[in-house]
mmCIF file of C-alpha atoms and ligand atoms in Angstrom:
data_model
loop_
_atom_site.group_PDB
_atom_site.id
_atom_site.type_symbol
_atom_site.label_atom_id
_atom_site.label_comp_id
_atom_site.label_asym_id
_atom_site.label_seq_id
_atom_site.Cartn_x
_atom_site.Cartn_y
_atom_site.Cartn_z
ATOM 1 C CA UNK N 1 72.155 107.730 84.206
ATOM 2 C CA UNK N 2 73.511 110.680 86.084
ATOM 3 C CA UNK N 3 76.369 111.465 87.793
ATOM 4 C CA UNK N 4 76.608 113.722 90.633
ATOM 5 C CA UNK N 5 79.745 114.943 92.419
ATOM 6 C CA UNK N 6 77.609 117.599 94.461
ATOM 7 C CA UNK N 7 76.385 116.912 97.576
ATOM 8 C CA UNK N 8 73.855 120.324 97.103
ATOM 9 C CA UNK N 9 73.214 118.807 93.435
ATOM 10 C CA UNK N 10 72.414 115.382 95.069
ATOM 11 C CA UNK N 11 70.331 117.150 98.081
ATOM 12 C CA UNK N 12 68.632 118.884 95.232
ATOM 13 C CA UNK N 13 67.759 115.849 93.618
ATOM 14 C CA UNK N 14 66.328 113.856 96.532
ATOM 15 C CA UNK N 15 64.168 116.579 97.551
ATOM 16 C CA UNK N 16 62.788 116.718 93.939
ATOM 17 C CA UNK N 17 62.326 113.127 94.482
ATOM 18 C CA UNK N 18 60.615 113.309 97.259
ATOM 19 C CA UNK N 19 57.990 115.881 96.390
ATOM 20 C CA UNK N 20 56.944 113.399 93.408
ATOM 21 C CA UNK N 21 55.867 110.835 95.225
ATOM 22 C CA UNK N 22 59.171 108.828 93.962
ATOM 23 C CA UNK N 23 60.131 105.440 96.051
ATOM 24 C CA UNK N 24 64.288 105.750 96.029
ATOM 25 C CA UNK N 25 66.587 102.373 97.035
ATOM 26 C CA UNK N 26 70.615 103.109 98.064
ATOM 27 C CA UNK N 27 73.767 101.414 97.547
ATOM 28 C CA UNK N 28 76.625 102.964 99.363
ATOM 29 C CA UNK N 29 80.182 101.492 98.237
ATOM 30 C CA UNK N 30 83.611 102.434 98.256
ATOM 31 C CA UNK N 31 83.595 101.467 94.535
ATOM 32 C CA UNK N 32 85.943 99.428 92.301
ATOM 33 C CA UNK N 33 83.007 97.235 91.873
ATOM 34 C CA UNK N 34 82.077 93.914 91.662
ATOM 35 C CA UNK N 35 79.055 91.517 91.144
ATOM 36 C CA UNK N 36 78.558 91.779 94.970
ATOM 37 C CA UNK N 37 78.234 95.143 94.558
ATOM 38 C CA UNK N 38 75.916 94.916 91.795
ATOM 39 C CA UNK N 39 74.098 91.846 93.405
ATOM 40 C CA UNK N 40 72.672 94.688 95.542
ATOM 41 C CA UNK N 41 72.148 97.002 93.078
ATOM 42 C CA UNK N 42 69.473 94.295 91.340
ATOM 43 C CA UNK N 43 68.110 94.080 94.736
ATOM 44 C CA UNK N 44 67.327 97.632 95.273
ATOM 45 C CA UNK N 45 65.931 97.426 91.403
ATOM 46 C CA UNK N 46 63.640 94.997 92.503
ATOM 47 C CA UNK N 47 62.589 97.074 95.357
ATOM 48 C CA UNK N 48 61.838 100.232 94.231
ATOM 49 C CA UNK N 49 60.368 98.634 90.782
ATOM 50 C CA UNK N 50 60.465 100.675 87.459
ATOM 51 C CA UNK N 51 59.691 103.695 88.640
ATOM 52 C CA UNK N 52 61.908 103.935 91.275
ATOM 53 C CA UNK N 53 65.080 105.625 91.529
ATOM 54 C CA UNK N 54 68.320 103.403 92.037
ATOM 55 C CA UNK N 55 70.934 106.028 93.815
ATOM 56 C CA UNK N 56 75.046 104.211 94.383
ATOM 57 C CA UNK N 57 77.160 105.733 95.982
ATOM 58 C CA UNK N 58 80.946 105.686 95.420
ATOM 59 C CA UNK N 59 83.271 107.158 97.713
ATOM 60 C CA UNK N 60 86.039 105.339 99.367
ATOM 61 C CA UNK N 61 85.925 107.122 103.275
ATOM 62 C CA UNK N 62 89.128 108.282 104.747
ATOM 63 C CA UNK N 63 87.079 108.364 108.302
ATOM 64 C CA UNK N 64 87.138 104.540 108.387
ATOM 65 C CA UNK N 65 90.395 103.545 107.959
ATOM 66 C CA UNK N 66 92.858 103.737 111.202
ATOM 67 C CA UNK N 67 96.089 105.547 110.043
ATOM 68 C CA UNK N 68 98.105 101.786 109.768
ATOM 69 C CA UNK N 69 95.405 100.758 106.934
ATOM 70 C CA UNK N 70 94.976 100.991 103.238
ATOM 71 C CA UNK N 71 93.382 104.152 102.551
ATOM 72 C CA UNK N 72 96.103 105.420 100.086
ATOM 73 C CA UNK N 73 96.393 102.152 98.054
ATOM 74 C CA UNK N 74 92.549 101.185 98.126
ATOM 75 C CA UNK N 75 91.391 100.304 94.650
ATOM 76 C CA UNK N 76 89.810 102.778 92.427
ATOM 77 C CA UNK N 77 88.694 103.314 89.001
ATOM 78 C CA UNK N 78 85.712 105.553 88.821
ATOM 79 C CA UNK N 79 85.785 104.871 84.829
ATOM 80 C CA UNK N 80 84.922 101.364 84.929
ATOM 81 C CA UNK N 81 82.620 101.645 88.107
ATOM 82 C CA UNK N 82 80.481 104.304 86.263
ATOM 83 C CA UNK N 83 80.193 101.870 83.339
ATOM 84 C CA UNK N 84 78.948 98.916 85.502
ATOM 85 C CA UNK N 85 76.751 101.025 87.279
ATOM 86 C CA UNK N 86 75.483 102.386 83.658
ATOM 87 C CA UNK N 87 74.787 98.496 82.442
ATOM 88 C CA UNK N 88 73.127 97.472 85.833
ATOM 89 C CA UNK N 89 70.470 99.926 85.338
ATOM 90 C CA UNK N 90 71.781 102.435 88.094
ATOM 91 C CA UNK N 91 69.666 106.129 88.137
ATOM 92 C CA UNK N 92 72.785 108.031 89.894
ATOM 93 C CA UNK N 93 76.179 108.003 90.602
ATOM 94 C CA UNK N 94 77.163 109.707 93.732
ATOM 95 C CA UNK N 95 80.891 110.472 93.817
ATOM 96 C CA UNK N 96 81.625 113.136 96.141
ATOM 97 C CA UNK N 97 85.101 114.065 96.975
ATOM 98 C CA UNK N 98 86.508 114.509 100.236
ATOM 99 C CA UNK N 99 86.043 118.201 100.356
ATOM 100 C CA UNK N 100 82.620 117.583 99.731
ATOM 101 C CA UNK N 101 82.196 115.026 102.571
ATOM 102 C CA UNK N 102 84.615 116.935 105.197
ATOM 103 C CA UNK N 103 84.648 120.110 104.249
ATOM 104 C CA UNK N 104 87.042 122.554 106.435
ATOM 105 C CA UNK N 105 86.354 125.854 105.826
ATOM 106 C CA UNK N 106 85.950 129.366 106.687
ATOM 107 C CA UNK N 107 82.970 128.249 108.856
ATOM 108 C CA UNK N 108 85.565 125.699 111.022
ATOM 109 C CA UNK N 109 86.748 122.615 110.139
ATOM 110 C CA UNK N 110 84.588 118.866 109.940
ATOM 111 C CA UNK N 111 84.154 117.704 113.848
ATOM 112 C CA UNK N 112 80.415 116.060 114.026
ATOM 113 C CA UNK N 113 80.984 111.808 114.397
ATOM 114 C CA UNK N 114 78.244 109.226 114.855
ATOM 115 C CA UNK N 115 79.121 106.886 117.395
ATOM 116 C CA UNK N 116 77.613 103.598 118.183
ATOM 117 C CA UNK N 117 78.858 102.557 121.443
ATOM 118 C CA UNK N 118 78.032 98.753 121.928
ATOM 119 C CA UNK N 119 78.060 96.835 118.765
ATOM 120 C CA UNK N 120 80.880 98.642 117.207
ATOM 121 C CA UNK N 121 83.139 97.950 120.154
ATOM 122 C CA UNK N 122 83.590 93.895 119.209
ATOM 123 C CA UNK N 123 84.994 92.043 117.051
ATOM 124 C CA UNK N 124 86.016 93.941 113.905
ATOM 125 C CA UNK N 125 86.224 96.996 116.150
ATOM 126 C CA UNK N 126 88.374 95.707 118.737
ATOM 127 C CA UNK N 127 91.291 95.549 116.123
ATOM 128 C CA UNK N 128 89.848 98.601 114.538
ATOM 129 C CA UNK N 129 88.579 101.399 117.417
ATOM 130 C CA UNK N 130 87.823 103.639 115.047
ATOM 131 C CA UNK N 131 86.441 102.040 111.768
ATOM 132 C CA UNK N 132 82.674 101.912 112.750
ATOM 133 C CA UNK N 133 82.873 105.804 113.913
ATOM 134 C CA UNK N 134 83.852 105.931 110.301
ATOM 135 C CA UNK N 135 80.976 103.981 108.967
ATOM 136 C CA UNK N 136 78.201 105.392 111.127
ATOM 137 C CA UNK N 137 79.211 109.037 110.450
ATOM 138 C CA UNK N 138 79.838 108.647 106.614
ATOM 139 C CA UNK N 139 76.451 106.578 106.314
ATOM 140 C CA UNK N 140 74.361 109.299 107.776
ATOM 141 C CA UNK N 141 75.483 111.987 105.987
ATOM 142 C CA UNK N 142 74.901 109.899 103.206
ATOM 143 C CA UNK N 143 71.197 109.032 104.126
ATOM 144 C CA UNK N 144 70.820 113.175 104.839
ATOM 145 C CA UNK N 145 72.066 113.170 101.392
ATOM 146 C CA UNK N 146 70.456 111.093 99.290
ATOM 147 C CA UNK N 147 67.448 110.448 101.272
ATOM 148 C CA UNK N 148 66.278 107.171 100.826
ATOM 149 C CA UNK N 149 63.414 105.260 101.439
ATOM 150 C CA UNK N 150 65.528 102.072 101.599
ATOM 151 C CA UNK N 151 69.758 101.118 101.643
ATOM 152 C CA UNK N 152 70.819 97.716 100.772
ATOM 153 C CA UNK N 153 73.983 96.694 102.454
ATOM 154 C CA UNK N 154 76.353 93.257 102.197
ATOM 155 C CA UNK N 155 75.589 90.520 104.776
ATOM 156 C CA UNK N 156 79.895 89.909 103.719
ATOM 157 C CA UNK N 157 79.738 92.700 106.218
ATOM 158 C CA UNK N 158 77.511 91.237 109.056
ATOM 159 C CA UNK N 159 78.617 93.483 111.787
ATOM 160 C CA UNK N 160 78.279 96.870 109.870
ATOM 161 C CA UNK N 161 74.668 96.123 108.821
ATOM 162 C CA UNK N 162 73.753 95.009 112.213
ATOM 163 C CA UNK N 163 75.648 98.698 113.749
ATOM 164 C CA UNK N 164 73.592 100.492 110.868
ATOM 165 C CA UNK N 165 70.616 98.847 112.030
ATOM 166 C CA UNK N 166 71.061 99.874 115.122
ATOM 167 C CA UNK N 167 71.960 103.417 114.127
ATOM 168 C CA UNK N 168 68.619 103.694 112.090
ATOM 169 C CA UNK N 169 66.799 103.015 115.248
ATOM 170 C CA UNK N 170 68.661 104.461 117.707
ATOM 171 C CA UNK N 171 68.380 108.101 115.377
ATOM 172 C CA UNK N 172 64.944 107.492 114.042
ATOM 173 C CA UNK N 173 66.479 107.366 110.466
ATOM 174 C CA UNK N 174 63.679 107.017 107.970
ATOM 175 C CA UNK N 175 64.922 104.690 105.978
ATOM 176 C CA UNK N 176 64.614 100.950 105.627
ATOM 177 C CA UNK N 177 67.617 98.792 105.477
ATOM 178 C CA UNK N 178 67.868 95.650 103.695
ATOM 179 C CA UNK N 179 70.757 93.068 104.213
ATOM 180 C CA UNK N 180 71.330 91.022 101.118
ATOM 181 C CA UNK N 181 73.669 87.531 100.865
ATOM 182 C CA UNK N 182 77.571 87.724 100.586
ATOM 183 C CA UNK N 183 78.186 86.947 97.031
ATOM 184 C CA UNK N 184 80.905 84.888 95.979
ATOM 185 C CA UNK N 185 83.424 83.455 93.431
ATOM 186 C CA UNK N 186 83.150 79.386 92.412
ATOM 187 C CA UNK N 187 85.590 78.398 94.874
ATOM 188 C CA UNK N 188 83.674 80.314 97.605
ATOM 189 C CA UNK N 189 85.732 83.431 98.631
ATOM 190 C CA UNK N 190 83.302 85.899 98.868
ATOM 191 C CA UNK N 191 84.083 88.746 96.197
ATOM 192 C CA UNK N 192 85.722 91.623 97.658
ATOM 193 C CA UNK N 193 87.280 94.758 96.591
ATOM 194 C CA UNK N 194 90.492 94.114 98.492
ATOM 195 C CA UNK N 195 90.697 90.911 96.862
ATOM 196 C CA UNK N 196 93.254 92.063 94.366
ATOM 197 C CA UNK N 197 95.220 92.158 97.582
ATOM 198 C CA UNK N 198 95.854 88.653 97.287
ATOM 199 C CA UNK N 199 98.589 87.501 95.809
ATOM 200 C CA UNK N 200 100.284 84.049 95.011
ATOM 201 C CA UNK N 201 98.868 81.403 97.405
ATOM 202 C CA UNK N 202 97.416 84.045 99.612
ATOM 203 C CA UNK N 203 94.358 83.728 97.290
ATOM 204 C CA UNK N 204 93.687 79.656 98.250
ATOM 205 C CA UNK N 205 94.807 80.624 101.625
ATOM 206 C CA UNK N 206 92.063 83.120 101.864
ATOM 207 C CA UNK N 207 89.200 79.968 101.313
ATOM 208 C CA UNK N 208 89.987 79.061 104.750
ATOM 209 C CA UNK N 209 87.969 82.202 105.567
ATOM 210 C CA UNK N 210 84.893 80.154 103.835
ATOM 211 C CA UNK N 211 85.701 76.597 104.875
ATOM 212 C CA UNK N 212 86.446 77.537 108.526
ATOM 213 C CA UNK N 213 82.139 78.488 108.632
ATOM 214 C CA UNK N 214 81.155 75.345 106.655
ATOM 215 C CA UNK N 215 83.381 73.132 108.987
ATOM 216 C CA UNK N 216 81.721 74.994 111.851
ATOM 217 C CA UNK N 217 78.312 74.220 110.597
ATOM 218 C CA UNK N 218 79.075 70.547 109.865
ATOM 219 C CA UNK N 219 80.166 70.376 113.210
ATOM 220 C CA UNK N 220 77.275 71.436 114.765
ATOM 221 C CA UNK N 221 74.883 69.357 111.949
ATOM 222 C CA UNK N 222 76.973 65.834 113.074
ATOM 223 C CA UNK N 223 76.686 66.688 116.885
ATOM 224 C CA UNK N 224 74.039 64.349 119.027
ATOM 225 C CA UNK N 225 73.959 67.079 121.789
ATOM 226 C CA UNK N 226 74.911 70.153 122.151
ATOM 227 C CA UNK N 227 78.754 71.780 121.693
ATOM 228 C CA UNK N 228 79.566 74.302 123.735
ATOM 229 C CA UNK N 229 80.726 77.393 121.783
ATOM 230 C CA UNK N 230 83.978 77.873 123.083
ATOM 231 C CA UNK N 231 84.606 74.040 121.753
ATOM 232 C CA UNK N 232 83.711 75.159 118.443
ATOM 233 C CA UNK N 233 85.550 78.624 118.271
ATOM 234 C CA UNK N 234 88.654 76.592 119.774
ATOM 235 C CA UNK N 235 88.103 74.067 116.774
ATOM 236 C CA UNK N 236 87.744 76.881 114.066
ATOM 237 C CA UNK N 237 91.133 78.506 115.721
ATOM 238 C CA UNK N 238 92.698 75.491 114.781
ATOM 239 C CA UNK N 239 91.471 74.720 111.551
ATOM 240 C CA UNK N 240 92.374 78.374 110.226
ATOM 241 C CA UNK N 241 95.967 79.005 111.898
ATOM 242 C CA UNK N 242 96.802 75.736 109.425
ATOM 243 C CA UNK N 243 97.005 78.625 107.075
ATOM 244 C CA UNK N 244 100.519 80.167 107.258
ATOM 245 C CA UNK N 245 99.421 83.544 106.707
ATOM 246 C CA UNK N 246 96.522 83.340 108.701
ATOM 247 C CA UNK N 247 96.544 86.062 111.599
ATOM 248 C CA UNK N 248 93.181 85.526 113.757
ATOM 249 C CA UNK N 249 91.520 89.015 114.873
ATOM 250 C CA UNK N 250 88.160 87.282 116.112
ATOM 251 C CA UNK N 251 86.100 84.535 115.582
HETATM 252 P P1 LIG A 1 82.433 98.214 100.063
HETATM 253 O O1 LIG A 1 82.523 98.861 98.721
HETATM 254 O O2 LIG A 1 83.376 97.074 100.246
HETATM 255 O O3 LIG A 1 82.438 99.203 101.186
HETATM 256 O O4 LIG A 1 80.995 97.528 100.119
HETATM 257 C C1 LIG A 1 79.813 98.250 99.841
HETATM 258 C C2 LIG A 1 78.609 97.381 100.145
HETATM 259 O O5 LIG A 1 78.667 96.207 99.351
HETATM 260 C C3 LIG A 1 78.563 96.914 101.613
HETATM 261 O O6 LIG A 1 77.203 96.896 102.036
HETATM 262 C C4 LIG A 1 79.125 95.517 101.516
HETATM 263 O O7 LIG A 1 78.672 94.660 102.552
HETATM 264 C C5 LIG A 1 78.564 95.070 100.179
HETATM 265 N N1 LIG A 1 79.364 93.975 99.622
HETATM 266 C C6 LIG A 1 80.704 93.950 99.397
HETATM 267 N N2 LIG A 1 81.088 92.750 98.926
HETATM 268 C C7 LIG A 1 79.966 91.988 98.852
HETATM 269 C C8 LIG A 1 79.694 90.638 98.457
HETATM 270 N N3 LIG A 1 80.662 89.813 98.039
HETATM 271 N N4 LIG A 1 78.422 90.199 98.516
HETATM 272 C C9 LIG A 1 77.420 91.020 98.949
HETATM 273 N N5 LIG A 1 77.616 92.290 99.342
HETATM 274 C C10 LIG A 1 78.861 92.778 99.297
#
């Protein structure tokens, strides 16, 4: 496995890539990873077969977090990541720093953005206007980058793979992406980086997140006609402000 902190070096290496014929399959992450993480990792494996090239990327984006969130604390140990990535099979590491990504220099500083303007302005953007300006921009630089034939991203994050989606078409990306199933921990909180966030009773309060979906499709399965939607958004609102902590952005 290599591991590339050089966006040239990783340029360099796509392009050799490409010349040979060679079918490559992305991961980008922020890191500090987990089996979801590597659930898509196997997937892009099983995409680009053998002889493929599996390319991760691990760089946690300063673009996509507003200036209230976690960007400082967000979890990181490179060490550890580069090890998993090592056992799952993994052809590259990309870990760029941020002078890599936005470099200001003699030349002027960073000031290109990708900007989806529908999708991006609902639910998780509404609380967050400028997370998906984040996403888009650091994703296509990414694809320039590594140059994939296909990117596997989390359905955990429905609303980012449906705005990359639409980015790849929208931009004429050429590049494939694949949206693979949250995975998740016995009790049924889907595994996430920012889990370690949780702590004391936050961590069963956080099933709600889980149950309030299940209850929402049992709902609908028991139902002899139809439920309006607002019913069962109303219904959900209940069920998860039971939690104490809970603080409802969007349903
Ligand atoms: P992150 O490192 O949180 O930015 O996530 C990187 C990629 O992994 C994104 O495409 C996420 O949707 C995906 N991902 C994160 N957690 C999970 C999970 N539990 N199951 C499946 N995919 C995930």
């Amino acid at each position: 496995m290599r591991f590339v902190r050089s966006v040239a070096v990783m340029q360099r290496l796509a392009k050799d890539w490409q010349r040979a014929g060679v079918r490559v399959g992305f991961v980008p992450t922020m890191g500090y990873l987990h089996q979801g993480h590597l659930s898509l990792v196997q997937r892009a494996r099983r995409l680009t077969g053998k002889s493929g090239k599996v390319v991760v990327s691990i760089y946690v984006n300063p673009t996509q977090f507003g200036p209230k969130e976690d960007f400082s604390r967000y979890p990181r140990d490179l060490a550890r990541d580069t090890r998993l990535c090592r056992a799952a099979g993994v052809d590259v590491v990309f870990a760029p720093d941020d002078r890599q990504m936005y470099p200001t220099n003699a030349t002027g500083r960073f000031s290109t953005f990708v900007v989806e303007e529908d999708l991006s302005r609902r639910m998780e953007g509404a609380s967050r206007p400028t997370h998906f300006r984040g996403v888009t921009t650091v994703v296509a630089k990414l694809f320039n980058i590594v140059q994939p034939q296909l990117a596997v991203f989390g359905a955990k994050d429905y609303q980012q793979a449906a705005i990359i989606k639409r980015m790849v078409r929208d931009l004429n990306f050429p590049v494939k992406i694949v949206v693979a199933p949250t995975f998740r921990e016995p009790d049924g909180l889907a595994m996430s980086s920012r889990n370690r966030y949780l702590e004391g009773d936050l961590r069963s309060q956080a099933l709600v997140l889980r149950r309030s979906i299940q209850k929402v499709q049992t709902d609908l399965h028991a139902a002899r006609r139809p439920i309006p939607a607002a019913r069962l958004k109303r219904n959900a609102k209940q069920f998860i402000e039971r939690q104490p902590a809970a603080r409802l952005d969007y349903i």
